[in-house]
Short mmCIF file of N, CA and C in Angstrom, two decimals:
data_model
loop_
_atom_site.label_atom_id
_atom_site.label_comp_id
_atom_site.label_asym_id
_atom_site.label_seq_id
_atom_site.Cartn_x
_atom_site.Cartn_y
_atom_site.Cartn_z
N UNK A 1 1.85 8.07 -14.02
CA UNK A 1 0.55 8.65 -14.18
C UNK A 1 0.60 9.77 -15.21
N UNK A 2 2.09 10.50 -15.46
CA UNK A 2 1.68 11.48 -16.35
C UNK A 2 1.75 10.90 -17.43
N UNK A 3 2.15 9.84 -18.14
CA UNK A 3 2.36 9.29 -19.15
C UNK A 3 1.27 8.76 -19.73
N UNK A 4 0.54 8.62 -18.83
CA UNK A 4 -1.01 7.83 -19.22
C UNK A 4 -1.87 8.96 -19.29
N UNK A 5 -1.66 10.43 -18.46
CA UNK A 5 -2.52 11.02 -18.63
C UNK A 5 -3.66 11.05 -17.08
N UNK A 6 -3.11 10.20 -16.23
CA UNK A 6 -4.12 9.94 -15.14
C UNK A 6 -3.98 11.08 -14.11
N UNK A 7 -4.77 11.00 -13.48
CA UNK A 7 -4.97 12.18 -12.26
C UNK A 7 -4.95 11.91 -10.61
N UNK A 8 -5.79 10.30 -10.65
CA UNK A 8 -6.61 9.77 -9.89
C UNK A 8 -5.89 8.18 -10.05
N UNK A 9 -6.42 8.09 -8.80
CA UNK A 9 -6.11 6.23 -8.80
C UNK A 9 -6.46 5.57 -7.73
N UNK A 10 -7.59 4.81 -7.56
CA UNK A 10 -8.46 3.98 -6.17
C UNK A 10 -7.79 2.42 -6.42
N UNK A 11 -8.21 2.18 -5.21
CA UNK A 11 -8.33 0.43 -5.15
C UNK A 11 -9.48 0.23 -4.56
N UNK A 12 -10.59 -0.13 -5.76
CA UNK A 12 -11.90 -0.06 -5.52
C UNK A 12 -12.67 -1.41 -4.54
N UNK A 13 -11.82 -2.63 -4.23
CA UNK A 13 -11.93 -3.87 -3.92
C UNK A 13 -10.66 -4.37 -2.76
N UNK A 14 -11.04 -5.08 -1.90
CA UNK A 14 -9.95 -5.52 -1.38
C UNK A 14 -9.32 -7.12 -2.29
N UNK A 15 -7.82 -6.85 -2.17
CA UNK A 15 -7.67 -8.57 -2.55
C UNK A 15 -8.16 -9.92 -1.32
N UNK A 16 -8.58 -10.74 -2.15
CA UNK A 16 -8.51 -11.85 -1.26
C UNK A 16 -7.59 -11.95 -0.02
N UNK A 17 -7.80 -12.32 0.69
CA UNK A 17 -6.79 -12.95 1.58
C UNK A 17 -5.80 -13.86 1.28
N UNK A 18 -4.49 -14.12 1.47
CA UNK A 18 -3.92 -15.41 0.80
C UNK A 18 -4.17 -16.15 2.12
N UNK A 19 -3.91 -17.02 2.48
CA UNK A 19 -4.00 -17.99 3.82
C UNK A 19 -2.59 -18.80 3.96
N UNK A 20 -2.03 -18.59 2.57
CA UNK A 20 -0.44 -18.82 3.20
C UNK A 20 0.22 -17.75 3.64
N UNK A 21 -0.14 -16.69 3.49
CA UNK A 21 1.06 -15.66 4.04
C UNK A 21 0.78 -15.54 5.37
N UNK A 22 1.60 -15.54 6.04
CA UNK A 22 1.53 -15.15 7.33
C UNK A 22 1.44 -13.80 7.56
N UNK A 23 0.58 -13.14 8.57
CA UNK A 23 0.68 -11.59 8.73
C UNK A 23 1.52 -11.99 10.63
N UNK A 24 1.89 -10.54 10.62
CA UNK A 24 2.54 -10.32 12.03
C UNK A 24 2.23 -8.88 12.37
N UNK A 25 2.42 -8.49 13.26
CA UNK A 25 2.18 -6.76 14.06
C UNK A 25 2.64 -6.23 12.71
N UNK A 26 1.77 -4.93 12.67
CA UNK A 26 2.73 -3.63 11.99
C UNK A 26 3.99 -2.88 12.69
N UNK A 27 3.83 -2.49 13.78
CA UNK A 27 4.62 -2.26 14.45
C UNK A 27 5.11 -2.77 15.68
N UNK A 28 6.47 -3.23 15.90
CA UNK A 28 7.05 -3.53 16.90
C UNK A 28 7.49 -2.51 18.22
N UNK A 29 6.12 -1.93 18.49
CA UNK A 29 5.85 -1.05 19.47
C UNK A 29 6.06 -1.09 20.96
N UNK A 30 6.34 -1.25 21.99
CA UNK A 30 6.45 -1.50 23.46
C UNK A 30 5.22 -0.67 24.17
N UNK A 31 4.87 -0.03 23.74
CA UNK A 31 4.09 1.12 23.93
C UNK A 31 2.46 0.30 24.85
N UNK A 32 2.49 1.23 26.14
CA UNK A 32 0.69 0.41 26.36
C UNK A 32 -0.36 0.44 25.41
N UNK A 33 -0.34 1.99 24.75
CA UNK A 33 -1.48 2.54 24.10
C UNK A 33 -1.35 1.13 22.65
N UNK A 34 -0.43 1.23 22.50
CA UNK A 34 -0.05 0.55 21.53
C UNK A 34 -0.72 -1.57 21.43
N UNK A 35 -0.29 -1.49 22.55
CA UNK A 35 0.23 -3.10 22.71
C UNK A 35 -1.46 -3.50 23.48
N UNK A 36 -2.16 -2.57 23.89
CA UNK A 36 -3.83 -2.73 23.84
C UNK A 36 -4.77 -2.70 23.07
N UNK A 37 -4.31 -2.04 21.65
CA UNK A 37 -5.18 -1.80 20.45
C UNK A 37 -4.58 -2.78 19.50
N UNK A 38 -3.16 -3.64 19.70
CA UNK A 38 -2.95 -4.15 18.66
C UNK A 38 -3.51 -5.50 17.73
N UNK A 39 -4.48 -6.06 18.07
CA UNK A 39 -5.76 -6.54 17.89
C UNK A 39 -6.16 -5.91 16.55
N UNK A 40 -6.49 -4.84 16.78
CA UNK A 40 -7.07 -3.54 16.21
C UNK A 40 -6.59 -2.92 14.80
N UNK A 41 -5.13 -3.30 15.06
CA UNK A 41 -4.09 -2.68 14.37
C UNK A 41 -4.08 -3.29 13.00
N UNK A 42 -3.70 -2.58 11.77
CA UNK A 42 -3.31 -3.08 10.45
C UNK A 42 -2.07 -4.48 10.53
N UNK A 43 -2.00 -5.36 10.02
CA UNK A 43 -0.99 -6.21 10.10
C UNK A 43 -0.30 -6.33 8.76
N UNK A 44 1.03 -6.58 8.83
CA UNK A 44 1.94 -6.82 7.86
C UNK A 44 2.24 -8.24 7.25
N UNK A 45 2.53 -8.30 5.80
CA UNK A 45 3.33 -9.90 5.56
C UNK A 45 4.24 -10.05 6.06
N UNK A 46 5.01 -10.76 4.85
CA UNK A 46 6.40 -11.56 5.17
C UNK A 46 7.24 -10.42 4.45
N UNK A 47 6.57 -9.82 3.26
CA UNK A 47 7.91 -9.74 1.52
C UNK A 47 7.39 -8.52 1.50
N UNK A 48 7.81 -7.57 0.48
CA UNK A 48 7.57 -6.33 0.25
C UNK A 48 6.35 -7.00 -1.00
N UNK A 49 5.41 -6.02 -1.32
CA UNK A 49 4.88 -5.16 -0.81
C UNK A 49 4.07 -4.84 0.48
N UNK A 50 4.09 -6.04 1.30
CA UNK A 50 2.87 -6.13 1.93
C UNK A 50 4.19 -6.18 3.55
N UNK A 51 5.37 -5.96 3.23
CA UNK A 51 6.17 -6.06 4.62
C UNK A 51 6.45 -4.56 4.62
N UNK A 52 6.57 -3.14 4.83
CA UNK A 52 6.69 -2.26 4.64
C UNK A 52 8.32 -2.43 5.24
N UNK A 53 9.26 -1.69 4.66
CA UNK A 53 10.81 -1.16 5.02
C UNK A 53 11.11 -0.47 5.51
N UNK A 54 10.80 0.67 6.25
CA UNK A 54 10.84 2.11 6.81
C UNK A 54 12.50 2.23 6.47
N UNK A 55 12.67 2.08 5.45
CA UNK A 55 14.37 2.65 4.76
C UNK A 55 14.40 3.71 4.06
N UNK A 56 14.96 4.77 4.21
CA UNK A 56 14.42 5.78 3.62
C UNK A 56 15.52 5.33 2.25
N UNK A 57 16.67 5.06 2.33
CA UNK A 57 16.70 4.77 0.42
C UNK A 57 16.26 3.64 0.23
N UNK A 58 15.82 2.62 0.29
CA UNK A 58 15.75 1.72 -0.02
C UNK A 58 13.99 2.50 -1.14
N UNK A 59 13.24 2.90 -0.14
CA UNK A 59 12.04 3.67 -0.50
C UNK A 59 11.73 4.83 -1.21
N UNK A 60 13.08 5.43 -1.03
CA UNK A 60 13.34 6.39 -2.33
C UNK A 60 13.70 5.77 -3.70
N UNK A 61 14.83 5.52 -4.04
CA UNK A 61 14.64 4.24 -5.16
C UNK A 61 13.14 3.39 -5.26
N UNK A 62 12.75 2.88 -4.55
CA UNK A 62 11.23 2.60 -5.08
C UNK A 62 10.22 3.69 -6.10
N UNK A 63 10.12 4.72 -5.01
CA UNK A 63 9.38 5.90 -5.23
C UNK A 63 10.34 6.17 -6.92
N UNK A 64 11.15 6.26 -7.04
CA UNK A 64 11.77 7.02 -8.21
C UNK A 64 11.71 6.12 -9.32
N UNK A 65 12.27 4.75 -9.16
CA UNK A 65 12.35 4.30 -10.44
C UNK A 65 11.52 3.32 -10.31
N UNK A 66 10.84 2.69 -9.43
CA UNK A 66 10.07 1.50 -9.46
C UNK A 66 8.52 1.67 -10.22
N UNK A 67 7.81 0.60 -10.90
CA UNK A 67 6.69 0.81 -11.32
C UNK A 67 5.66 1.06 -10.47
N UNK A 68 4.84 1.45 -10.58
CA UNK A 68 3.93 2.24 -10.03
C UNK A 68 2.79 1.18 -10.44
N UNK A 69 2.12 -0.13 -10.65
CA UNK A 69 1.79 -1.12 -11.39
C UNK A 69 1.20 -2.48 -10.53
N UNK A 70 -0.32 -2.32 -10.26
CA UNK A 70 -1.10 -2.98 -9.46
C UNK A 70 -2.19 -3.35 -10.01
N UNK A 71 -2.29 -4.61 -10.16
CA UNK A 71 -3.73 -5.23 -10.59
C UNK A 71 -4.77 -4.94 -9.90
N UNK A 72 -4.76 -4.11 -8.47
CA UNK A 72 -6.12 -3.93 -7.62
C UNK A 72 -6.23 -2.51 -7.67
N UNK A 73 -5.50 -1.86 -8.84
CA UNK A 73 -5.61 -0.54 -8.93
C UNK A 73 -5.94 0.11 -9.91
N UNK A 74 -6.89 1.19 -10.56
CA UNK A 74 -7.49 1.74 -11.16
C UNK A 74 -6.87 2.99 -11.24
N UNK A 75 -6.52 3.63 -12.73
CA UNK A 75 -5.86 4.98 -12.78
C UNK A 75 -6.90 5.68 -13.52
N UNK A 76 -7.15 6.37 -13.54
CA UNK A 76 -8.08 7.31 -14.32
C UNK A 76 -7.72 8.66 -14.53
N UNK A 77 -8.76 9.13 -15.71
CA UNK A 77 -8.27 10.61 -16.51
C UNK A 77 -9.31 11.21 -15.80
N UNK A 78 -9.23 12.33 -16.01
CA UNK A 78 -10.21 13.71 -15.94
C UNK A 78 -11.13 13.50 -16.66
N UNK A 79 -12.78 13.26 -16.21
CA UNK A 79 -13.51 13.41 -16.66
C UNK A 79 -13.75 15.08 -17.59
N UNK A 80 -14.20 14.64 -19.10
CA UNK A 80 -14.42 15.93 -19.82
C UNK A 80 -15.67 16.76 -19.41
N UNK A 81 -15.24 17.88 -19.45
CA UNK A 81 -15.92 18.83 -19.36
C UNK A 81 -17.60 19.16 -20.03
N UNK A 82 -18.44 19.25 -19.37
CA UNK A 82 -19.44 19.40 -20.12
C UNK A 82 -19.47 20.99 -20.70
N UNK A 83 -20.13 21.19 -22.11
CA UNK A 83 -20.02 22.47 -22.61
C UNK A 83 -20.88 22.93 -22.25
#
């Protein structure tokens, strides 16, 4: 983002659904509160990006050197200033 100059960055649209990927729980919770709302709950793929890793290096290396680079994502500058 600093390279471009951006500030900001939405994902103004959801993607399609694929209908081959399979989703499963986000979390493998035991929990009541849990295991009653999970209906409710965000669901995960199969693959990264959409399988989350909870690795903390695996996710640091992401965060550091990986692209930052999404077709459902919008970066934007600072709107200029009016005089």
């Amino acid at each position: 983002m600093d390279a471009s100059g951006s500030t900001t960055t939405t994902c103004p649209a959801r993607r399609p659904l694929d209908p081959a990927m399979e989703r499963h729980d986000l979390l493998d919770f035991g929990a009541g509160y849990i295991q009653r709302s999970i209906d409710e709950l965000p669901k995960r793929g199969e693959a990264w990006p959409w399988c989350p890793r909870m690795y903390y290096v695996s996710d640091l290396l992401s965060i550091r050197h990986g692209a930052l680079v999404d077709s459902a994502m919008e970066f934007r500058r600072p709107h200029a200033k009016p005089d």
